[in-house]
Coordinates of C-alpha atoms and ligand atoms in Angstrom, one line a residue:
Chain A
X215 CA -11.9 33.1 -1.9
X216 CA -8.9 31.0 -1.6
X217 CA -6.7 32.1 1.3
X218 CA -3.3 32.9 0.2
X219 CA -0.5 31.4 1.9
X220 CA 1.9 33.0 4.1
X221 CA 5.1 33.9 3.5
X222 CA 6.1 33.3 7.2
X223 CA 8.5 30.6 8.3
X224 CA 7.0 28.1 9.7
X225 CA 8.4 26.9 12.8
X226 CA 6.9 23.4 14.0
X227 CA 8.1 22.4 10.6
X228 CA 11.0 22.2 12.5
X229 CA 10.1 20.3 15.8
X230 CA 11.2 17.2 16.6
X231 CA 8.6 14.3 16.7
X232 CA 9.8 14.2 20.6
X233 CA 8.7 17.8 21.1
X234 CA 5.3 17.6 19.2
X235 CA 3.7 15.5 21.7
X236 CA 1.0 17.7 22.9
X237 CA -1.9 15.4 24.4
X238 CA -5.6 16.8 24.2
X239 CA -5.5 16.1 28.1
X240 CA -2.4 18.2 28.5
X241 CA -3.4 20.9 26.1
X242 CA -4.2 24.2 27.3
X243 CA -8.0 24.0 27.3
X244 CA -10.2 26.8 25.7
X245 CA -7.4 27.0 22.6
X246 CA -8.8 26.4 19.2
X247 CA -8.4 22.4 18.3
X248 CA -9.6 22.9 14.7
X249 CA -10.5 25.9 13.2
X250 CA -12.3 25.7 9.5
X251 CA -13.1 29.2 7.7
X252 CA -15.7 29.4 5.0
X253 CA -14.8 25.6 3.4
X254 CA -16.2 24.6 0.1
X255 CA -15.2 21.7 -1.8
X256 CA -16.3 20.8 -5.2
X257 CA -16.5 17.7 -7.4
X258 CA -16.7 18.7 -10.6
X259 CA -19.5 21.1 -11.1
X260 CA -20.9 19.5 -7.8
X261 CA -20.7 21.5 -4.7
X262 CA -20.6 19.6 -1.9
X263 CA -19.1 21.6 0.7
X264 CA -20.6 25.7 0.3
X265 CA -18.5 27.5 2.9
X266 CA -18.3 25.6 6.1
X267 CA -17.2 27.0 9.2
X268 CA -16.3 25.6 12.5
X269 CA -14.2 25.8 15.6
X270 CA -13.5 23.2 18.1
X271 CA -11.7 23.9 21.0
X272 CA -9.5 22.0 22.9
X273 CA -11.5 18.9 24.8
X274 CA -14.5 19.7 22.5
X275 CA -16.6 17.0 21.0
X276 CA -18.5 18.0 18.2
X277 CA -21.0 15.9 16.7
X278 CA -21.6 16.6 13.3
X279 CA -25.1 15.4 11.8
X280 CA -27.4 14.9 8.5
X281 CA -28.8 13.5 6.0
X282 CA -26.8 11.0 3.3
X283 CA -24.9 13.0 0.9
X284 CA -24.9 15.7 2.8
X285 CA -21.3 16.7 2.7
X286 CA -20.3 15.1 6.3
X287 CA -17.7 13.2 5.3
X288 CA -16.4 15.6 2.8
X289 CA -15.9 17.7 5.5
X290 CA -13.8 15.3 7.4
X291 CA -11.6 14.8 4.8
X292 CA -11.2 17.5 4.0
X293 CA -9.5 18.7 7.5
X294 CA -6.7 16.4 7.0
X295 CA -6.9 16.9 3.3
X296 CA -7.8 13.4 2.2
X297 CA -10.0 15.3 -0.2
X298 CA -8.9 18.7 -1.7
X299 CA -10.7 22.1 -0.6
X300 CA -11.6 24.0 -3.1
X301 CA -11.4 27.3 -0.8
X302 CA -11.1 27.9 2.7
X303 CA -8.8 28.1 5.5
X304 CA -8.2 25.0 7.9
X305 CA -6.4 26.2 10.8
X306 CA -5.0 22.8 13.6
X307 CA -3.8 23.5 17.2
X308 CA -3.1 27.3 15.7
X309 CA -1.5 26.2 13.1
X310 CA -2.8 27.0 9.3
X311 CA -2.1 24.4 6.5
X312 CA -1.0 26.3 3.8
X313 CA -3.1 26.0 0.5
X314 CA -2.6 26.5 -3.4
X315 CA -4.6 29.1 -4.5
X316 CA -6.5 25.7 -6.1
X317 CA -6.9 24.5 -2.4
X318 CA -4.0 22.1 -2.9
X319 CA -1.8 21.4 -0.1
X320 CA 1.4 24.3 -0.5
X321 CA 3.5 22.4 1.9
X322 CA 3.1 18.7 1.5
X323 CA 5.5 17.7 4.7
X324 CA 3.6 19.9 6.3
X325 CA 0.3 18.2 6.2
X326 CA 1.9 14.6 6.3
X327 CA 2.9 16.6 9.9
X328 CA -0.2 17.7 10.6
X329 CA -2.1 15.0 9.8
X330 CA 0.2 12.9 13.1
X331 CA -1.9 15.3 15.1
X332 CA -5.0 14.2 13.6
X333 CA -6.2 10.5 13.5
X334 CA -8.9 9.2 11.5
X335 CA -11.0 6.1 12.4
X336 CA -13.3 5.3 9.2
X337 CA -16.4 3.5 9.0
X338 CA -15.0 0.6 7.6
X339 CA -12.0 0.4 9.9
X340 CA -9.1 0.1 7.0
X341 CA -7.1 -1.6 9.3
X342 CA -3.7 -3.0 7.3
X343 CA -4.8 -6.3 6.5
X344 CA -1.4 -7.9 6.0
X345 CA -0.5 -6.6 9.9
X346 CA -1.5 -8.0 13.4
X347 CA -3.6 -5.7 15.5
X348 CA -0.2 -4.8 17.8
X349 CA 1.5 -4.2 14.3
X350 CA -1.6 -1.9 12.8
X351 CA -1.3 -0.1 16.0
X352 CA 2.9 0.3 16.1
X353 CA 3.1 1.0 12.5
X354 CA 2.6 4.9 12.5
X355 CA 4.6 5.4 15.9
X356 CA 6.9 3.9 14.7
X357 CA 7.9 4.4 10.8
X358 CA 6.6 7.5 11.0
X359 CA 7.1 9.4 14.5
X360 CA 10.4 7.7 14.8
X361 CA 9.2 6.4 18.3
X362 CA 11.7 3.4 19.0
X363 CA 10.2 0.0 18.7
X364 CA 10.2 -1.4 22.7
X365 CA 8.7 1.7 23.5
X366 CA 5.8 1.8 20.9
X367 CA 5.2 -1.7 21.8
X368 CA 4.3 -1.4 25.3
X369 CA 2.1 1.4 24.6
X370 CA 0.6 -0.5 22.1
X371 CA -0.4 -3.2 24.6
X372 CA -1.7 -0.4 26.9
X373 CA -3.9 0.6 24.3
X374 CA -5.1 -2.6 22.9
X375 CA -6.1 -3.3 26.5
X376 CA -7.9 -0.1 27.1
X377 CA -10.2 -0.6 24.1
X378 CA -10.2 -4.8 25.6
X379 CA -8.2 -6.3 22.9
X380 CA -5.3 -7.2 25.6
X381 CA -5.5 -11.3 24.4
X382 CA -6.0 -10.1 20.2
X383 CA -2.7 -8.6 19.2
X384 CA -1.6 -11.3 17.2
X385 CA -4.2 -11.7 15.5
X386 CA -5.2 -10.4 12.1
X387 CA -8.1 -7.8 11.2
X388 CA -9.8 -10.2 8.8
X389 CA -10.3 -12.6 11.8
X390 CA -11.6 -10.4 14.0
X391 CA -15.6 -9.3 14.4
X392 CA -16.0 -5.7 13.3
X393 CA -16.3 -4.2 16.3
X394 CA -13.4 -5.6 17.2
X395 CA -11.5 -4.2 14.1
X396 CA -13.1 -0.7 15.0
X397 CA -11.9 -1.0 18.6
X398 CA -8.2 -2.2 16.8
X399 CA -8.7 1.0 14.6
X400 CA -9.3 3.7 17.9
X401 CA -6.3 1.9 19.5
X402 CA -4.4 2.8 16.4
X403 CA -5.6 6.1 16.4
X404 CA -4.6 6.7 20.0
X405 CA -1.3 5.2 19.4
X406 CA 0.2 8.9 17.7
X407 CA -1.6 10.6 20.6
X408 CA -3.9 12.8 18.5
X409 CA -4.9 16.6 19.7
X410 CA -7.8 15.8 17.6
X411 CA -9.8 12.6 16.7
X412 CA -11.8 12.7 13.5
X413 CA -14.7 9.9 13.7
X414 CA -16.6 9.0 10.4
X415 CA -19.5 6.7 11.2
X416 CA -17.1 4.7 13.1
X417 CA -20.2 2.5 14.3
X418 CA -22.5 2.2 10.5
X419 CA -20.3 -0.6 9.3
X420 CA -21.3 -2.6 12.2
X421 CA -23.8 -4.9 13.3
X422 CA -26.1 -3.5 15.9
X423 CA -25.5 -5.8 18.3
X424 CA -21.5 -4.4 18.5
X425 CA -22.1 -1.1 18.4
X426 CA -22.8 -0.5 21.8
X427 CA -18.6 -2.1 22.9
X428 CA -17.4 1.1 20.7
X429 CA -19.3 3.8 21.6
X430 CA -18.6 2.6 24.6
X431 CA -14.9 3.3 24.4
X432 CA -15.6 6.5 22.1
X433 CA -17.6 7.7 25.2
X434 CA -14.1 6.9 27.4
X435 CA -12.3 9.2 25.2
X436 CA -14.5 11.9 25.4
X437 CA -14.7 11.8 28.8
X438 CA -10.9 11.9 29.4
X439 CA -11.2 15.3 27.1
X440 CA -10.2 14.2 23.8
X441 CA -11.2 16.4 21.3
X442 CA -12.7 14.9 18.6
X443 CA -15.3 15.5 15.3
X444 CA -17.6 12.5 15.3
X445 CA -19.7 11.8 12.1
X446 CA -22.6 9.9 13.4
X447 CA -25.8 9.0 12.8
X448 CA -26.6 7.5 16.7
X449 CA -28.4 10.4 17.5
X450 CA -28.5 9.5 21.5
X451 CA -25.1 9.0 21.6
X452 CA -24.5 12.3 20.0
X453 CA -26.7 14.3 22.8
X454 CA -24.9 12.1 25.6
X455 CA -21.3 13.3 24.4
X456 CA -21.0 15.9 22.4
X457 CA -20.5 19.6 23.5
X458 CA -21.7 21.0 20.6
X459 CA -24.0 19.2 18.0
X460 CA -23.4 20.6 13.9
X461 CA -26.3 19.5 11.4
X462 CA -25.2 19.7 7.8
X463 CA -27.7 19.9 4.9
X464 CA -26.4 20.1 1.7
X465 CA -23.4 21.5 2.4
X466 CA -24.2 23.9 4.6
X467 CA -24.8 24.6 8.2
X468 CA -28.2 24.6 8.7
X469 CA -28.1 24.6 12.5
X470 CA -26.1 24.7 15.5
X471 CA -25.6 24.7 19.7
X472 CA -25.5 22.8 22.2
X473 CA -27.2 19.1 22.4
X474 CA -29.9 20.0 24.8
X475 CA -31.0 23.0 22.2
X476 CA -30.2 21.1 19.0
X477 CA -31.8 18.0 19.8
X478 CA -34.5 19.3 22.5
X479 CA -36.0 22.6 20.8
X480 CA -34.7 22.2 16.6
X481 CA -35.7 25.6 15.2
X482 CA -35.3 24.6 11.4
X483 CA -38.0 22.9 9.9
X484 CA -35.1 20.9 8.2
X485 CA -33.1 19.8 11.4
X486 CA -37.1 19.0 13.0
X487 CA -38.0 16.6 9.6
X488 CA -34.1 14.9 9.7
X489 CA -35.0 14.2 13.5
X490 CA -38.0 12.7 12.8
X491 CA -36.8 10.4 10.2
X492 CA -34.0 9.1 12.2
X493 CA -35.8 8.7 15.7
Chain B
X114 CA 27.6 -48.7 -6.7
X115 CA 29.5 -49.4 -10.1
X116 CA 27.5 -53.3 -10.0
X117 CA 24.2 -51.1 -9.6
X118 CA 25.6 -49.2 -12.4
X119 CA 26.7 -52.2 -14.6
X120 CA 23.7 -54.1 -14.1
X121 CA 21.6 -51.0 -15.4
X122 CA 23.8 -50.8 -18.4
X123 CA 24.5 -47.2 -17.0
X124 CA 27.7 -47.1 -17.0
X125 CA 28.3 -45.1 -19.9
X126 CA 26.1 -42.6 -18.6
X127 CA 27.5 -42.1 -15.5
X128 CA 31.0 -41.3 -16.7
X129 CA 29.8 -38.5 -19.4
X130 CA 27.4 -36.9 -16.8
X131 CA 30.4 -37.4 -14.3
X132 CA 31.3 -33.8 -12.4
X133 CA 35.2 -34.6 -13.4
X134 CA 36.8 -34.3 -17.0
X135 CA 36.0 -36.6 -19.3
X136 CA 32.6 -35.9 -17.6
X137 CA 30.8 -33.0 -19.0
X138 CA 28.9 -32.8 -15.6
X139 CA 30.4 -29.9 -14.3
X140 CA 29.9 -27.9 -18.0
X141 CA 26.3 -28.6 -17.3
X142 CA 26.4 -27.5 -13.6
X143 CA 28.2 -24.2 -14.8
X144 CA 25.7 -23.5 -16.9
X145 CA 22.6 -23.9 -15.2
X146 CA 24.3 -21.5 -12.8
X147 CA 24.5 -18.8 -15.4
X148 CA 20.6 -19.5 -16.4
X149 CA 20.1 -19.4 -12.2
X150 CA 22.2 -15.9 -12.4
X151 CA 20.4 -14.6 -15.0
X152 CA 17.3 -15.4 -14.4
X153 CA 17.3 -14.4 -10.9
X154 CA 18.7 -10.9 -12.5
X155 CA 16.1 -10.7 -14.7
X156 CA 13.5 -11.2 -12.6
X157 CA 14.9 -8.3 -10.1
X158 CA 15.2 -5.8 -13.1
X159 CA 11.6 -7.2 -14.7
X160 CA 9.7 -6.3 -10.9
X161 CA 11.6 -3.1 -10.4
X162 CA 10.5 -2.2 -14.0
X163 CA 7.5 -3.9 -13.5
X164 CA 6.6 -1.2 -10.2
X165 CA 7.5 1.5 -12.0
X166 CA 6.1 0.6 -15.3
X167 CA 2.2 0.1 -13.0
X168 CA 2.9 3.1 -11.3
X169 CA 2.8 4.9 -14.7
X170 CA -0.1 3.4 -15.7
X171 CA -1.7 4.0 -12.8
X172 CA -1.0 7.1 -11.9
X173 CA 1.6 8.6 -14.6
X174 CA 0.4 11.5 -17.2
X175 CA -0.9 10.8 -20.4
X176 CA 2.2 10.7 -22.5
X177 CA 3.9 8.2 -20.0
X178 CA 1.0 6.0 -20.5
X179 CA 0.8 5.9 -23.8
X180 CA 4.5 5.0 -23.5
X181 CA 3.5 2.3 -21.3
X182 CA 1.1 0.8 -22.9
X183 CA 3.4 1.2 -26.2
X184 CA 6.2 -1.1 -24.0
X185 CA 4.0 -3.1 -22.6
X186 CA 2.2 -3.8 -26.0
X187 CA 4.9 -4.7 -28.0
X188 CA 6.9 -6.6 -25.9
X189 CA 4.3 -9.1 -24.9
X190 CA 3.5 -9.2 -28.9
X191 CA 6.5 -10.1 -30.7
X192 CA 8.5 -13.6 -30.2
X193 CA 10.7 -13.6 -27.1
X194 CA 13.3 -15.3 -29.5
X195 CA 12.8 -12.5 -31.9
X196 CA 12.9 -9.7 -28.9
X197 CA 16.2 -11.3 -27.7
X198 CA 17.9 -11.1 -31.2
X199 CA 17.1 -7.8 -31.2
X200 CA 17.2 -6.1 -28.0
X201 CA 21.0 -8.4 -28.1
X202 CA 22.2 -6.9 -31.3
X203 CA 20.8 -3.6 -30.9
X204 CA 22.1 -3.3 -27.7
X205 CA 25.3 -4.5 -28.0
X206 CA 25.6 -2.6 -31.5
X207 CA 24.9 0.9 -29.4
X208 CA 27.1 0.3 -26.6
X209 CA 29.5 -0.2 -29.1
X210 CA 28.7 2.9 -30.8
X211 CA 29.2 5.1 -27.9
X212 CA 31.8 3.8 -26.6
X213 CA 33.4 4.4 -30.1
X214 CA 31.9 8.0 -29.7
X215 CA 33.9 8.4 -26.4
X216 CA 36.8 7.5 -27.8
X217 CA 37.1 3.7 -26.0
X218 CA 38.2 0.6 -28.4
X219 CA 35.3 -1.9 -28.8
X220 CA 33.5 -3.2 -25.2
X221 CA 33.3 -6.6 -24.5
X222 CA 30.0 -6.8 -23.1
X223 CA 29.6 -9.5 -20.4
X224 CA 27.1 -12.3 -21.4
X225 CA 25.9 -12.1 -18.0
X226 CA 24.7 -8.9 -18.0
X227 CA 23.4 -8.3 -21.6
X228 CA 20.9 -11.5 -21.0
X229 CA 20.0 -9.8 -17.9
X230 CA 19.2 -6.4 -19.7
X231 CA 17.4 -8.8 -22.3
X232 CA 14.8 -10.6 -20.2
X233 CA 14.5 -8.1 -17.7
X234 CA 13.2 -5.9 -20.3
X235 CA 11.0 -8.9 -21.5
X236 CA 10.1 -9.7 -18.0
X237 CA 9.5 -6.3 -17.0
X238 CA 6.5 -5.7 -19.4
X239 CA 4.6 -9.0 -18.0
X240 CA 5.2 -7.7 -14.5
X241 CA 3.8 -4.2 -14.9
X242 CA 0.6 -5.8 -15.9
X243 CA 0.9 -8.3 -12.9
X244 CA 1.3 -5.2 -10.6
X245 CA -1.0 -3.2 -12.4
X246 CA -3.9 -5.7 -11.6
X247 CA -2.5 -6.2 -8.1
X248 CA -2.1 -2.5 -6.8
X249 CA -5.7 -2.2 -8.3
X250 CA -6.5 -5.0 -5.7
X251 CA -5.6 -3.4 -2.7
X252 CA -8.4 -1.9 -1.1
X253 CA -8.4 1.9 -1.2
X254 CA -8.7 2.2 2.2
X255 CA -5.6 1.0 3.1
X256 CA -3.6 3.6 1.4
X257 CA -6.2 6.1 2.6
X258 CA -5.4 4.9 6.3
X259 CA -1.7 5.6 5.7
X260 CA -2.3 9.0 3.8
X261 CA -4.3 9.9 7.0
X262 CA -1.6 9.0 9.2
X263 CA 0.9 11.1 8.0
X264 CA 3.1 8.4 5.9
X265 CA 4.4 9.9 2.9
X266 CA 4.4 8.4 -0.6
X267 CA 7.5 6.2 -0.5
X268 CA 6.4 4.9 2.6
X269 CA 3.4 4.0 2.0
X270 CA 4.3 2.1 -1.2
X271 CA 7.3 0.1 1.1
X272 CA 5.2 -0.3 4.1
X273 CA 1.5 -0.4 2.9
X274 CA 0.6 -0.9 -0.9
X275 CA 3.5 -3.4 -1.7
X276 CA 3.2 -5.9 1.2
X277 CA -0.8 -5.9 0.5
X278 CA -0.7 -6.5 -2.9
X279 CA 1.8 -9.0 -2.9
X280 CA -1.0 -11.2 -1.9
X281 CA -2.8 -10.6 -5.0
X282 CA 0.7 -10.6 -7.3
X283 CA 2.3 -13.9 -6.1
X284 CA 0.7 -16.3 -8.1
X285 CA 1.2 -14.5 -11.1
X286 CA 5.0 -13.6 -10.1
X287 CA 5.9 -17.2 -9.8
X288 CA 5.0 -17.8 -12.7
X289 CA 6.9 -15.2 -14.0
X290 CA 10.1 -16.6 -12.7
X291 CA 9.5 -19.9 -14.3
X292 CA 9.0 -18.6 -18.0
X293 CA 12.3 -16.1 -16.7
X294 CA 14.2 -19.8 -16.3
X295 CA 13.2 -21.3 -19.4
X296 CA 13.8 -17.9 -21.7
X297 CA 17.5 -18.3 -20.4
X298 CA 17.8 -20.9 -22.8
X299 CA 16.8 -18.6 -25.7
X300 CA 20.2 -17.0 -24.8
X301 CA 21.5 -19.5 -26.7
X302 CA 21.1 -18.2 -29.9
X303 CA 23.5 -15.4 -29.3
X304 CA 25.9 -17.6 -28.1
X305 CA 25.5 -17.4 -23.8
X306 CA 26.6 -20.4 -22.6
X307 CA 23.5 -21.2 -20.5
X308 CA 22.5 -24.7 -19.3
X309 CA 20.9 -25.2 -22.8
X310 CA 24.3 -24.6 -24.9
X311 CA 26.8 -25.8 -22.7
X312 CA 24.1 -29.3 -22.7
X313 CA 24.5 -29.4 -26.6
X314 CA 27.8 -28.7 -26.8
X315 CA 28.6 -32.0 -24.4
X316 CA 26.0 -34.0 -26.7
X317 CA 27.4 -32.8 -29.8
X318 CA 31.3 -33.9 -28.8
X319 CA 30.2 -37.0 -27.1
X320 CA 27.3 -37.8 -30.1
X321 CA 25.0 -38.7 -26.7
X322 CA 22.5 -36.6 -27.7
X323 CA 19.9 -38.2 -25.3
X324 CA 21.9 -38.5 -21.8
X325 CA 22.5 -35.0 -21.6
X326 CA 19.3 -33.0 -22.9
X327 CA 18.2 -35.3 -20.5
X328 CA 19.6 -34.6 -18.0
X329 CA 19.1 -30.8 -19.3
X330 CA 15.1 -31.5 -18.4
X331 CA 15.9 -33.0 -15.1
X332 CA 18.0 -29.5 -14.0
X333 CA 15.1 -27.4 -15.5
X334 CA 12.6 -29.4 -14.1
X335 CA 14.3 -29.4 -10.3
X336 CA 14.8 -25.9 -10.9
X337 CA 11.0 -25.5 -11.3
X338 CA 10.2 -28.2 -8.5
X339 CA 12.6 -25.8 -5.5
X340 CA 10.7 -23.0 -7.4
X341 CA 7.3 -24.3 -6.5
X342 CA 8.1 -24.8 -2.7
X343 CA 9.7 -21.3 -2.4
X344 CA 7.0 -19.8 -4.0
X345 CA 3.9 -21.7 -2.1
X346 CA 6.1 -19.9 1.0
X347 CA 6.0 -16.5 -0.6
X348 CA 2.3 -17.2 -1.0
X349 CA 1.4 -18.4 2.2
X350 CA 3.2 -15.5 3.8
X351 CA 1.5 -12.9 1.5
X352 CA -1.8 -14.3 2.5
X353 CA -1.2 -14.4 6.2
X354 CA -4.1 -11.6 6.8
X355 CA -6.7 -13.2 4.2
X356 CA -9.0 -16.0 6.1
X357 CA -8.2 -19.0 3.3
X358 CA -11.4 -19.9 1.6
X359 CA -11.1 -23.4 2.2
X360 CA -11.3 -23.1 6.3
X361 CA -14.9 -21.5 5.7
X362 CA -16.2 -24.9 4.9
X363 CA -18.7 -25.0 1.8
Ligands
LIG664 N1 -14.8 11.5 -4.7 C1 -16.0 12.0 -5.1 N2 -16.2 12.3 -6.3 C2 -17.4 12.8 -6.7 N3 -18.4 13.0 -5.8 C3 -18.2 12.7 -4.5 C4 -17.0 12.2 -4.1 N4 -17.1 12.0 -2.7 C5 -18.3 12.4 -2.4 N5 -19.0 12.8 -3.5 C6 -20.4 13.4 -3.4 O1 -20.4 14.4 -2.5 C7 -21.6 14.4 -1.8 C8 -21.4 14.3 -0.3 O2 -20.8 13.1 0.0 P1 -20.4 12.8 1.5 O3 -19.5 13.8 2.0 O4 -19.8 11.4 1.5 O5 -21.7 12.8 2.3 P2 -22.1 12.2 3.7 O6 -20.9 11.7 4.3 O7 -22.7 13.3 4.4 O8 -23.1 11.1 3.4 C9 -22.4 13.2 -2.3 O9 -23.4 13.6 -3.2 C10 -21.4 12.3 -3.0 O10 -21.9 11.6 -4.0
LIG665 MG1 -20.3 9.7 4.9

């Protein structure tokens, strides 16, 4: 069932970049992050996605696990609406984006809004090739929260040092290793100070030996209590960090809870064999 | 100067390419500047058709690409020469026609301007196929990064898909221009006084056939030569992000 859209005025539409900042440190926690009601999401006569549902609260980090194909990324996208629901109801910071009854956006500045609050960091990076690393990570700030230039600057070189990238920012993606490129990618994510992260195999691009300098600042960020969704297939990563672990099988949540129950004492037979074939 | 001059039996030459009357140089300097003008107009209108025109093709509905590919089709088919003749008389013919219509006397349309609306319609069907190929180049997930991060469309086409694919486009672009500074001289069949008339004019009234289409090469080819260096900058600026495949070694 398609959720109708409101007729209510929607009043962050109206709030000034300046006033939108609401950092997941600062934000009240307990309070729903990202709230997805009964999701599906077809392609063609394939359903991917057969009524998700899922709440993060503020400071949350939910792993989300399963097999290939299985609909994770789908999912992602379809919170900031890179892909299309077909139904549902995605609700961010308390906000609802307001669908079609075909699951298209109703509101398109809306979710080019709402999707300042969310930052995505793909598994191949997608870093602007034809852009320095200080330039990938001003970009957004700038051209599209209006931040002025000095100022997005300097926190650009904060946050190319926190991920250690201080002595790269003139440098271009394309000559960088990928882990460094990643790293570049979460600096540019932090740069528009998300209230929620969205990870999709940020490390499966990557060469074993450099996935261990991005967890390593993913595991930064969830200890300063950003909330984030993390796609991810590094299953003791996953126990170490996340909150709450999700395993997706064909669309659907087969099981849930916390890492310790998830990981430790699987009740499906499904979630015990996907274990197994990943350990 | 005039014994280098004498010596070379150039003297002659000099005074009809000189830049002062009797000299026909300044005719030739004036009328390279209105191939420069035009050219330079034509290629503007042929890349702001040429975005558009991809776009549709890209991304437009079915009848806009059949439209498209109709343009794009026929252009790059028939003659330039021909296309010129007739986008020139057609043209000028219906501006005419409405301006009877709304009641004005006959226009006098501005040479300048009607070869610009001429090639850049010529120019603009090569360079929706450049862009085409070129926008196809950029990887998706550049635009998808943007799309995540809240840029809207416009945006992203200024800031994201049109810097990237410029790597991909310059080559062909450049060479663009230069077949946009030789087709000004195809204006000369409907009487524009390019670099190409104005150069047989002078060799026609001085019977020196030879000095000035000549000299005509030697404008044409500096123009491409200036061309050349511009465009290798262009390039290498476009490319900035791409390791160059020569400093992998073999
Ligand atoms: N754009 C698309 N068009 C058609 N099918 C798609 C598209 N994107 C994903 N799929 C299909 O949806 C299913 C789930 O894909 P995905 O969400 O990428 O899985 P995961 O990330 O869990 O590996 C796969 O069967 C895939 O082939
Ligand atoms: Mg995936």
């Amino acid at each position: 069932m398609p959720t109708a859209a409101s007729a209510d005025p929607d009043p962050a539409a109206t709030a000034t970049p300046s006033t939108r900042t609401v950092s997941a440190a600062q934000g009240q926690s307990g309070q729903d992050a990202v709230r997805i009601e009964g999701l599906h999401k077809s392609f063609g006569t394939l359903e991917v996605l057969k009524g998700v549902s899922l709440t993060a609260k503020q400071g949350d980090v939910v792993a989300i696990i399963g097999g290939s194909g299985s609909g994770k990324s789908t999912m992602l996208r379809c919170i900031n609406f890179l892909e299309t629901p077909s139904a549902g109801k995605i609700v961010i910071d308390g906000e609802e984006i307001k669908m079609r009854a075909d699951g298209s956006p109703a509101n398109r500045r809306q979710i080019e809004r709402i999707r300042t609050r969310l930052a995505m960091v793909f598994q191949s990076f997608n870093l602007w090739t034809h852009r320095t690393l200080l330039e990938n990570v001003i970009e957004v700030p700038i051209h599209v929260l209006k931040v002025p230039r000095a100022e997005a600057i300097a926190q650009a070189r904060t946050l190319l040092q926190r991920v250690g990238l201080a002595n790269k920012e003139d440098s271009f993606p394309a000559f960088l290793s990928g882990g460094q490129q990643q790293r570049a990618a979460i600096a540019r994510a932090l740069a528009v100070d998300p209230s929620v992260m969205l990870f999709d195999e940020p490390t499966s691009a990557l060469d074993p030996e450099l996935v261990g300098e991005v967890l390593t600042v993913i595991r930064d960020l969830a200890a300063e209590g950003r909330t984030m969704l993390l796609v991810t297939h590094e299953m003791r990563f996953a126990r170490e960090v996340a909150d709450h672990v999700v395993y997706l099988y064909q669309g659907q949540i087969e099981e849930q809870g916390p890492p310790a129950e998830v990981f430790g004492n699987p009740k499906s037979d499904r979630l015990r064999q996907f274990l197994q074939s990943v350990s | 100067m005039e014994l280098i001059l004498e010596t070379l039996g150039l003297t002659e030459t000099a005074a009809l390419l000189s830049l002062s009357p009797p000299g026909w140089g300044a005719n030739l300097l004036r009328g390279l500047a209105n191939s420069l003008q035009i050219a330079l107009g034509a290629f503007g209108m042929g890349l702001v058709i040429g975005l558009f025109g991809a776009y549709g093709k890209l991304y437009g509905g079915p009848i806009l690409r059949d439209l498209l590919a109709i343009y794009t089709t026929v252009i790059r088919a028939v003659p330039e020469l021909v296309l010129i003749l007739i986008l020139y008389y057609v043209g000028t013919d219906l501006i005419n026609k409405l301006a009877q219509f709304m009641g004005y006397g006959r226009v006098e349309i501005s040479g300048v301007v009607a070869g610009i609306w001429v090639l850049g319609i010529v120019q603009g069907a090569y360079a929706t196929e450049i862009l085409r190929g070129a926008i196809q180049a950029v990887p998706p997930g550049q635009i998808e990064a943007a799309r995540a991060y809240g840029m809207p469309a416009l945006l992203t086409l200024r800031r994201v898909t049109v810097p990237a694919l410029m790597a991909f486009a310059t080559p062909g672009l450049a060479n663009l221009w230069l077949i946009a500074t030789k087709d000004t001289a195809l204006l000369a069949v409907v009487g524009f006084n390019e670099l190409t008339l104005e150069t047989k004019q002078a060799a026609s009234s001085t019977r020196s056939y030879f000095t000035f289409f000549l000299a005509a090469g030697g404008l044409y080819l500096m123009v491409t030569l200036c061309s050349g260096v511009v465009f290798a900058r262009i390039e290498k600026w476009a490319r900035r992000g791409q390791p160059s495949l020569r400093q992998g070694g073999l």
